[in-house]
Amino acid sequence: MNSYENEARRSAPLVGERGERRTRGGRNLVGFPAVSTPTRNRADALDFLGVDALLSEEERMIRDTVRRFVRERVLPDAGGWFERGEFPRELVPELGKLGLLGMHIDGYGCAGASAVAYGLACMELEAGDTGVRSFVSVQGSLAMYSILRWGSEEHKREWLPPMAAGERIGCFGLTEPDSGSDPGSMRTTAKTSGGDWILDGTKMWITNGGIADVAVVWARAEDGIRGFLVPAGTPGFSARDIHGKMSLRASVTSELVFDGCRVPRDMMLPEARGLRGPLCCLDEARYGIAWGAAGAGRACYEAALAYAKERTQFGKPIASFQLTQRKLVEMLLATNRAALLALHVGRMKDEGRLAPEQVSLAKLANVRDALEVARSARSVLGANGISLEYPVIRHMNNLESVFTYEGTNEIHTLIIGQAITGLSAFQ
Amino acid sequence: MNITVCIKQVPDPNQPYKLSGTRLDREAVQPVLDPGDEFGVEAGLKLAEAHGGEVTVLSMGPAKAMEAMRRALSMGAHKGILVSDEALAGADAQATAQVLAAAIKRNPFDLVIAGTESADGSTGAVPAMIAELLGVPQATFAKQLEVKEGTLTIHRQTQEGYDVVECALPAVLTVTSGVNEPRYPTFKGIMQAKNKPVEQLSAADLGLSVAASQQVAAVNPAPARGQGEIFEDDGTGAARIADFLKNAKVI
Ligand SMILES: Cc1cc2nc3c(=O)[nH]c(=O)nc-3n(C[C@H](O)[C@H](O)[C@H](O)COP(=O)(O)OP(=O)(O)OC[C@H]3O[C@@H](n4cnc5c(N)ncnc54)[C@H](O)[C@@H]3O)c2cc1C
Ligand SMILES: Cc1cc2nc3c(=O)[nH]c(=O)nc-3n(C[C@H](O)[C@H](O)[C@H](O)COP(=O)(O)OP(=O)(O)OC[C@H]3O[C@@H](n4cnc5c(N)ncnc54)[C@H](O)[C@@H]3O)c2cc1C
């Protein structure tokens, strides 16, 4: 190709031949200088690094199914749920039917999918709304996984199948008003009395609390921290929803109060002892969050890219300004890197060689990046960036919760810091 | 009940199409299971659930059409037949119908279900041709259906409403997009799909050598829609809109 042709190609507008707005799967938005082979590969404006090609057909089908579910069942109403502070409870059986609840658990009515497939599902769900993804994380990775990992065979048989089907909802109570990042300081107690357990204390910020049929509750017993299954309606157990949240509004967050709450002896999770009980469940959920955050970031980037190409100021699309392009490119960089990182830790998890501090790295990096992307996307949308007509402000606010729950940014920094220095800086 | 559902893989109709000569450029756009055929798959699954039996999905297309087949299998279809042969590339509606009919005939069947028309070719001719080649009745444009004691009864969508149409099985049935709500594949279904049997056939396996008898002479974009008529309401607006609708034979 001579240099004249090369020049002509380079200056061609970066849109499809018919000037159409690009959607996923087309291949007409170009970022590379032209090369001389006629059949050169082109980078996709969304999946720039071609991460898609690293997925198996089955993984793509699972991803596409969730993406479609989100497009049809989540996105049309997500803004309204957020505005009204409403969790779409009617979705729960549908999530169960697809196989999203306890998706990576084998048996007990669960789908038994791979870690990567579970991650892809989290990514697509959170590209819809963080509230829906949080429901799935808490139900599957926290409540169901606690039962699977630490429960008795009877616990598993009784609770897992209906929870997988979305007929029963679970929550996971670890955090307390005075014990957040430092769960070892929890004050909720479990004492034995006449063959039963008596729970006393308060749990705070508990996702699904007010709608749960069963709470997995962590409490201090004589021999250390223990987990208990407390069905809703147990005398002495009450839940009060937390209002006035500016984040994760399409999700129920509650305070759980245990006041001399008596539960039968066999409602204790027999295999869990010490903080390892709840912490190993958190690892499961954090893994999904690393994927989910990548989805939220991607949704913000997509919204910003589409908007910037359409919005005209000073006689040009705002996408044509260098400052905007830089924002878009930074977003692209972050979202593609996040997808690669999530997939990498996913493959490691499927191979059984993922360490908790590596999950910390993925959670920390992807949530932080997604929040940056969301803020930058918000600025690209100008005034529309604060409107629920667009998904960006919703994601931006939601990500503030994701930044805090399942280990704050700081706590994950300290976990990684300890892993590389061998020195704990927690206290 | 042995049910065969004809499914076609088409370029994603939600994306802008591209032409290469007088044909669609199939490389340019992500191929998907024709959304119209999902209704056929759902209808087949519902009938099999109610009456027992198996749903076979049948497609003719390039090797890549296996993806559309897997999608139908992940929704719950029991097995598949994929007729794929370079010799069939460029087949027209009649050649397609000959191939599909030959594939259907190899096994006993009670019902063949197809879409009303495909999202890409849109001739709407294939199902009728299949019925003719199989020598069985066809019930088309079903927006509601029932099978009872060897009889298929449908509500056939018309301009004004619907006709009730009845025929004996075996038959060919085409369904509209109003007939049901196609299920999402479940993850279990997706994971099982790859282990379900898919028979791959060539034209020779079917003892056929078919060729297109039609040629596409030219492809032109549909004329852009003309400007609508605007009524300023000066108190007679409602009456004028009613007249307009009457003239258009809408009411
Ligand atoms: C929407 C939402 C849903 C939630 N759902 C659940 C749930 O389902 N179940 C559950 O158990 N919990 C849940 N949580 C609670 C969440 O896990 C805690 O909020 C989180 O662990 C942080 O605890 P905290 O809020 O008490 O903050 P604190 O621990 O008080 O931390 C305050 C700040 O101090 C920093 N900090 C703390 N210790 C250190 C240190 N050693 N060095 C440096 N900085 C430090 C933190 O990083 C943070 O920035 C939820 C929270 C939210 C917002
Ligand atoms: C190697 C190969 C390459 C091909 N390449 C092309 C191509 O480039 N362009 C193109 O348009 N077609 C291609 N075909 C497919 C074939 O030519 C068309 O299916 C045929 O023209 C049918 O017309 P229609 O889409 O208008 O069907 P319609 O009559 O509109 O379809 C109605 C219904 O009939 C059924 N049906 C139609 N076609 C098929 C099918 N192929 N398999 C199963 N069920 C079907 C479906 O249920 C559909 O909803 C290819 C086939 C092969 C084997």
mmCIF file of C-alpha atoms in Angstrom, chain A residues 19-269:
data_model
loop_
_atom_site.group_PDB
_atom_site.id
_atom_site.type_symbol
_atom_site.label_atom_id
_atom_site.label_comp_id
_atom_site.label_asym_id
_atom_site.label_seq_id
_atom_site.Cartn_x
_atom_site.Cartn_y
_atom_site.Cartn_z
ATOM 1 C CA GLY A 19 -22.541 6.097 9.371
ATOM 2 C CA GLU A 20 -24.594 3.881 11.612
ATOM 3 C CA ARG A 21 -24.156 3.777 15.315
ATOM 4 C CA ARG A 22 -22.038 0.849 16.145
ATOM 5 C CA THR A 23 -23.337 -1.941 18.257
ATOM 6 C CA ARG A 24 -21.590 -4.908 19.759
ATOM 7 C CA GLY A 25 -20.248 -7.425 17.313
ATOM 8 C CA GLY A 26 -19.749 -5.108 14.343
ATOM 9 C CA ARG A 27 -16.187 -4.536 13.366
ATOM 10 C CA ASN A 28 -16.072 -1.093 11.950
ATOM 11 C CA LEU A 29 -14.647 1.168 14.591
ATOM 12 C CA VAL A 30 -10.944 1.349 14.240
ATOM 13 C CA GLY A 31 -8.214 2.497 16.524
ATOM 14 C CA PHE A 32 -5.050 1.305 14.813
ATOM 15 C CA PRO A 33 -3.143 2.967 12.006
ATOM 16 C CA ALA A 34 -3.720 1.085 8.773
ATOM 17 C CA VAL A 35 -1.490 -1.864 7.953
ATOM 18 C CA SER A 36 -0.919 -3.251 4.531
ATOM 19 C CA THR A 37 -2.810 -6.547 4.624
ATOM 20 C CA PRO A 38 -6.347 -6.215 3.310
ATOM 21 C CA THR A 39 -7.742 -8.664 5.872
ATOM 22 C CA ARG A 40 -6.173 -7.079 8.924
ATOM 23 C CA ASN A 41 -7.838 -7.589 12.261
ATOM 24 C CA ARG A 42 -9.651 -4.675 13.742
ATOM 25 C CA ALA A 43 -10.072 -3.877 17.391
ATOM 26 C CA ASP A 44 -13.619 -3.749 18.658
ATOM 27 C CA ALA A 45 -14.537 -0.486 20.351
ATOM 28 C CA LEU A 46 -15.973 -2.405 23.295
ATOM 29 C CA ASP A 47 -14.038 -5.657 23.529
ATOM 30 C CA PHE A 48 -10.857 -3.970 22.395
ATOM 31 C CA LEU A 49 -8.502 -6.760 23.375
ATOM 32 C CA GLY A 50 -10.715 -9.495 22.022
ATOM 33 C CA VAL A 51 -11.240 -11.116 25.426
ATOM 34 C CA ASP A 52 -14.304 -12.761 23.919
ATOM 35 C CA ALA A 53 -12.128 -15.103 21.911
ATOM 36 C CA LEU A 54 -10.702 -16.482 25.154
ATOM 37 C CA LEU A 55 -14.095 -17.856 26.169
ATOM 38 C CA SER A 56 -15.458 -21.279 25.276
ATOM 39 C CA GLU A 57 -18.690 -21.561 23.343
ATOM 40 C CA GLU A 58 -20.464 -22.670 26.504
ATOM 41 C CA GLU A 59 -19.134 -19.683 28.434
ATOM 42 C CA ARG A 60 -20.266 -17.347 25.676
ATOM 43 C CA MET A 61 -23.726 -18.895 25.698
ATOM 44 C CA ILE A 62 -24.034 -18.401 29.426
ATOM 45 C CA ARG A 63 -22.786 -14.835 29.085
ATOM 46 C CA ASP A 64 -25.170 -14.108 26.214
ATOM 47 C CA THR A 65 -28.116 -15.588 28.078
ATOM 48 C CA VAL A 66 -27.503 -13.378 31.111
ATOM 49 C CA ARG A 67 -26.840 -10.372 28.895
ATOM 50 C CA ARG A 68 -30.145 -10.868 27.199
ATOM 51 C CA PHE A 69 -31.949 -11.411 30.473
ATOM 52 C CA VAL A 70 -30.458 -8.151 31.706
ATOM 53 C CA ARG A 71 -31.440 -6.304 28.549
ATOM 54 C CA GLU A 72 -35.000 -7.575 28.717
ATOM 55 C CA ARG A 73 -35.711 -7.849 32.432
ATOM 56 C CA VAL A 74 -33.334 -5.500 34.254
ATOM 57 C CA LEU A 75 -32.397 -2.487 32.147
ATOM 58 C CA PRO A 76 -35.919 -1.318 31.310
ATOM 59 C CA ASP A 77 -36.715 -0.830 35.015
ATOM 60 C CA ALA A 78 -33.354 -0.349 36.699
ATOM 61 C CA GLY A 79 -33.638 3.446 36.857
ATOM 62 C CA GLY A 80 -37.109 3.218 38.378
ATOM 63 C CA TRP A 81 -36.057 0.696 41.014
ATOM 64 C CA PHE A 82 -33.199 2.931 41.976
ATOM 65 C CA GLU A 83 -35.384 6.018 42.143
ATOM 66 C CA ARG A 84 -38.019 4.292 44.260
ATOM 67 C CA GLY A 85 -35.486 2.419 46.364
ATOM 68 C CA GLU A 86 -37.138 -0.843 45.432
ATOM 69 C CA PHE A 87 -35.693 -4.331 45.093
ATOM 70 C CA PRO A 88 -37.330 -6.219 42.187
ATOM 71 C CA ARG A 89 -38.391 -9.212 44.176
ATOM 72 C CA GLU A 90 -40.350 -10.635 41.277
ATOM 73 C CA LEU A 91 -37.034 -11.343 39.547
ATOM 74 C CA VAL A 92 -35.909 -13.819 42.203
ATOM 75 C CA PRO A 93 -37.679 -16.918 40.834
ATOM 76 C CA GLU A 94 -36.505 -15.966 37.344
ATOM 77 C CA LEU A 95 -32.924 -15.757 38.546
ATOM 78 C CA GLY A 96 -33.434 -19.173 40.080
ATOM 79 C CA LYS A 97 -34.882 -20.640 36.914
ATOM 80 C CA LEU A 98 -31.901 -19.525 34.845
ATOM 81 C CA GLY A 99 -29.597 -21.165 37.368
ATOM 82 C CA LEU A 100 -27.985 -17.984 38.683
ATOM 83 C CA LEU A 101 -28.456 -18.773 42.370
ATOM 84 C CA GLY A 102 -25.657 -20.885 43.781
ATOM 85 C CA MET A 103 -24.591 -21.212 40.179
ATOM 86 C CA HIS A 104 -21.151 -22.648 40.872
ATOM 87 C CA ILE A 105 -22.367 -25.175 43.430
ATOM 88 C CA ASP A 106 -22.524 -28.795 42.297
ATOM 89 C CA GLY A 107 -25.660 -30.720 43.182
ATOM 90 C CA TYR A 108 -28.593 -29.717 45.436
ATOM 91 C CA GLY A 109 -30.453 -28.288 42.455
ATOM 92 C CA CYS A 110 -27.627 -25.906 41.540
ATOM 93 C CA ALA A 111 -26.224 -25.452 38.061
ATOM 94 C CA GLY A 112 -22.658 -26.570 38.842
ATOM 95 C CA ALA A 113 -21.093 -24.084 36.428
ATOM 96 C CA SER A 114 -17.425 -23.144 36.368
ATOM 97 C CA ALA A 115 -15.994 -20.188 38.243
ATOM 98 C CA VAL A 116 -15.496 -18.350 34.961
ATOM 99 C CA ALA A 117 -19.119 -18.916 33.959
ATOM 100 C CA TYR A 118 -20.240 -17.630 37.362
ATOM 101 C CA GLY A 119 -17.989 -14.606 36.935
ATOM 102 C CA LEU A 120 -19.362 -13.845 33.486
ATOM 103 C CA ALA A 121 -22.870 -13.980 34.903
ATOM 104 C CA CYS A 122 -21.898 -11.517 37.662
ATOM 105 C CA MET A 123 -20.360 -9.227 35.066
ATOM 106 C CA GLU A 124 -23.485 -9.128 32.943
ATOM 107 C CA LEU A 125 -25.799 -8.758 35.933
ATOM 108 C CA GLU A 126 -23.843 -5.825 37.266
ATOM 109 C CA ALA A 127 -23.692 -4.228 33.819
ATOM 110 C CA GLY A 128 -27.423 -4.108 34.484
ATOM 111 C CA ASP A 129 -27.582 -3.117 38.125
ATOM 112 C CA THR A 130 -25.364 -3.669 41.140
ATOM 113 C CA GLY A 131 -28.414 -4.320 43.299
ATOM 114 C CA VAL A 132 -29.386 -7.377 41.291
ATOM 115 C CA ARG A 133 -25.822 -8.666 41.224
ATOM 116 C CA SER A 134 -25.562 -8.101 44.979
ATOM 117 C CA PHE A 135 -28.665 -10.169 45.529
ATOM 118 C CA VAL A 136 -27.136 -13.011 43.550
ATOM 119 C CA SER A 137 -23.789 -12.711 45.348
ATOM 120 C CA VAL A 138 -25.344 -12.756 48.792
ATOM 121 C CA GLN A 139 -27.748 -15.551 48.006
ATOM 122 C CA GLY A 140 -25.218 -17.767 46.233
ATOM 123 C CA SER A 141 -21.741 -16.912 47.420
ATOM 124 C CA LEU A 142 -22.512 -15.936 51.008
ATOM 125 C CA ALA A 143 -25.670 -17.634 52.249
ATOM 126 C CA MET A 144 -25.754 -20.781 50.106
ATOM 127 C CA TYR A 145 -22.003 -21.190 50.095
ATOM 128 C CA SER A 146 -21.917 -20.971 53.922
ATOM 129 C CA ILE A 147 -24.413 -23.793 54.088
ATOM 130 C CA LEU A 148 -22.588 -25.841 51.477
ATOM 131 C CA ARG A 149 -19.190 -25.363 53.050
ATOM 132 C CA TRP A 150 -20.026 -25.484 56.733
ATOM 133 C CA GLY A 151 -23.510 -26.965 57.048
ATOM 134 C CA SER A 152 -24.629 -30.509 57.841
ATOM 135 C CA GLU A 153 -26.038 -32.771 55.152
ATOM 136 C CA GLU A 154 -29.543 -32.025 56.509
ATOM 137 C CA HIS A 155 -28.898 -28.264 56.249
ATOM 138 C CA LYS A 156 -27.837 -28.666 52.640
ATOM 139 C CA ARG A 157 -30.800 -30.834 51.705
ATOM 140 C CA GLU A 158 -33.292 -28.585 53.384
ATOM 141 C CA TRP A 159 -32.058 -25.204 52.270
ATOM 142 C CA LEU A 160 -29.994 -25.398 49.104
ATOM 143 C CA PRO A 161 -32.600 -26.647 46.580
ATOM 144 C CA PRO A 162 -35.253 -24.032 47.412
ATOM 145 C CA MET A 163 -32.605 -21.324 47.592
ATOM 146 C CA ALA A 164 -31.280 -22.362 44.184
ATOM 147 C CA ALA A 165 -34.798 -22.135 42.795
ATOM 148 C CA GLY A 166 -35.298 -18.684 44.306
ATOM 149 C CA GLU A 167 -38.154 -19.955 46.476
ATOM 150 C CA ARG A 168 -36.237 -19.096 49.640
ATOM 151 C CA ILE A 169 -34.015 -16.088 50.187
ATOM 152 C CA GLY A 170 -30.931 -16.017 52.386
ATOM 153 C CA CYS A 171 -28.821 -13.311 53.969
ATOM 154 C CA PHE A 172 -25.431 -13.245 55.636
ATOM 155 C CA GLY A 173 -24.983 -11.394 58.915
ATOM 156 C CA LEU A 174 -21.424 -10.588 59.839
ATOM 157 C CA THR A 175 -21.107 -6.792 60.143
ATOM 158 C CA GLU A 176 -22.302 -5.072 63.304
ATOM 159 C CA PRO A 177 -22.785 -1.425 64.238
ATOM 160 C CA ASP A 178 -19.430 -1.426 66.019
ATOM 161 C CA SER A 179 -17.661 -4.091 64.027
ATOM 162 C CA GLY A 180 -17.057 -3.674 60.310
ATOM 163 C CA SER A 181 -13.569 -4.065 58.930
ATOM 164 C CA ASP A 182 -12.602 -5.810 62.139
ATOM 165 C CA PRO A 183 -15.133 -8.653 62.374
ATOM 166 C CA GLY A 184 -13.092 -10.300 65.114
ATOM 167 C CA SER A 185 -14.426 -7.592 67.421
ATOM 168 C CA MET A 186 -18.038 -8.726 66.985
ATOM 169 C CA ARG A 187 -20.276 -8.563 70.037
ATOM 170 C CA THR A 188 -23.143 -10.811 69.058
ATOM 171 C CA THR A 189 -23.037 -13.802 71.361
ATOM 172 C CA ALA A 190 -24.273 -17.375 71.245
ATOM 173 C CA LYS A 191 -24.779 -19.109 74.576
ATOM 174 C CA THR A 192 -26.026 -22.628 75.224
ATOM 175 C CA SER A 193 -29.140 -23.041 77.269
ATOM 176 C CA GLY A 194 -31.014 -26.284 77.799
ATOM 177 C CA GLY A 195 -29.740 -27.828 74.583
ATOM 178 C CA ASP A 196 -30.511 -24.734 72.491
ATOM 179 C CA TRP A 197 -28.525 -21.698 71.477
ATOM 180 C CA ILE A 198 -29.465 -18.213 72.614
ATOM 181 C CA LEU A 199 -28.355 -15.397 70.281
ATOM 182 C CA ASP A 200 -28.012 -11.804 71.453
ATOM 183 C CA GLY A 201 -26.738 -8.849 69.485
ATOM 184 C CA THR A 202 -27.249 -6.682 66.399
ATOM 185 C CA LYS A 203 -26.104 -7.108 62.821
ATOM 186 C CA MET A 204 -25.941 -4.085 60.552
ATOM 187 C CA TRP A 205 -25.905 -3.410 56.815
ATOM 188 C CA ILE A 206 -27.205 -6.839 55.955
ATOM 189 C CA THR A 207 -28.147 -7.274 52.299
ATOM 190 C CA ASN A 208 -31.489 -9.117 51.826
ATOM 191 C CA GLY A 209 -32.014 -8.990 55.622
ATOM 192 C CA GLY A 210 -35.643 -7.850 55.563
ATOM 193 C CA ILE A 211 -36.686 -10.266 52.810
ATOM 194 C CA ALA A 212 -34.695 -13.287 53.927
ATOM 195 C CA ASP A 213 -36.320 -16.588 54.833
ATOM 196 C CA VAL A 214 -33.133 -17.609 56.558
ATOM 197 C CA ALA A 215 -30.234 -15.662 58.014
ATOM 198 C CA VAL A 216 -26.727 -17.062 58.259
ATOM 199 C CA VAL A 217 -25.555 -15.361 61.439
ATOM 200 C CA TRP A 218 -22.078 -15.269 62.862
ATOM 201 C CA ALA A 219 -21.779 -14.986 66.625
ATOM 202 C CA ARG A 220 -19.239 -15.405 69.364
ATOM 203 C CA ALA A 221 -19.629 -18.686 71.237
ATOM 204 C CA GLU A 222 -17.494 -20.029 74.048
ATOM 205 C CA ASP A 223 -15.176 -21.818 71.639
ATOM 206 C CA GLY A 224 -14.893 -18.998 69.099
ATOM 207 C CA ILE A 225 -16.944 -17.628 66.253
ATOM 208 C CA ARG A 226 -19.733 -19.893 65.055
ATOM 209 C CA GLY A 227 -22.325 -19.731 62.323
ATOM 210 C CA PHE A 228 -26.057 -20.258 62.805
ATOM 211 C CA LEU A 229 -29.057 -20.657 60.567
ATOM 212 C CA VAL A 230 -31.901 -18.526 61.858
ATOM 213 C CA PRO A 231 -35.194 -18.807 59.954
ATOM 214 C CA ALA A 232 -37.298 -15.655 59.659
ATOM 215 C CA GLY A 233 -40.030 -15.602 62.253
ATOM 216 C CA THR A 234 -37.913 -17.190 64.957
ATOM 217 C CA PRO A 235 -39.004 -15.486 68.210
ATOM 218 C CA GLY A 236 -36.435 -12.909 69.334
ATOM 219 C CA PHE A 237 -35.219 -12.278 65.770
ATOM 220 C CA SER A 238 -36.369 -9.162 63.909
ATOM 221 C CA ALA A 239 -35.174 -7.228 60.873
ATOM 222 C CA ARG A 240 -35.544 -3.524 60.154
ATOM 223 C CA ASP A 241 -34.742 -2.122 56.732
ATOM 224 C CA ILE A 242 -32.268 0.738 56.424
ATOM 225 C CA HIS A 243 -33.592 3.735 54.520
ATOM 226 C CA GLY A 244 -32.022 6.888 53.168
ATOM 227 C CA LYS A 245 -29.321 5.059 51.220
ATOM 228 C CA MET A 246 -27.889 6.989 48.287
ATOM 229 C CA SER A 247 -26.317 3.830 46.874
ATOM 230 C CA LEU A 248 -27.409 0.285 46.111
ATOM 231 C CA ARG A 249 -30.981 1.443 46.204
ATOM 232 C CA ALA A 250 -32.372 -1.513 44.251
ATOM 233 C CA SER A 251 -31.379 -3.765 47.114
ATOM 234 C CA VAL A 252 -32.730 -4.417 50.593
ATOM 235 C CA THR A 253 -30.248 -3.566 53.360
ATOM 236 C CA SER A 254 -31.296 -4.237 56.931
ATOM 237 C CA GLU A 255 -30.444 -4.315 60.573
ATOM 238 C CA LEU A 256 -30.946 -7.687 62.255
ATOM 239 C CA VAL A 257 -31.730 -7.733 65.943
ATOM 240 C CA PHE A 258 -31.342 -10.847 68.100
ATOM 241 C CA ASP A 259 -32.864 -10.475 71.488
ATOM 242 C CA GLY A 260 -32.677 -13.692 73.464
ATOM 243 C CA CYS A 261 -33.302 -15.485 70.182
ATOM 244 C CA ARG A 262 -33.516 -19.226 70.831
ATOM 245 C CA VAL A 263 -32.437 -21.579 68.058
ATOM 246 C CA PRO A 264 -32.249 -25.362 68.284
ATOM 247 C CA ARG A 265 -28.818 -26.895 68.696
ATOM 248 C CA ASP A 266 -28.784 -28.404 65.226
ATOM 249 C CA MET A 267 -29.116 -24.980 63.603
ATOM 250 C CA MET A 268 -25.443 -24.328 64.186
ATOM 251 C CA LEU A 269 -23.242 -24.861 61.138
#
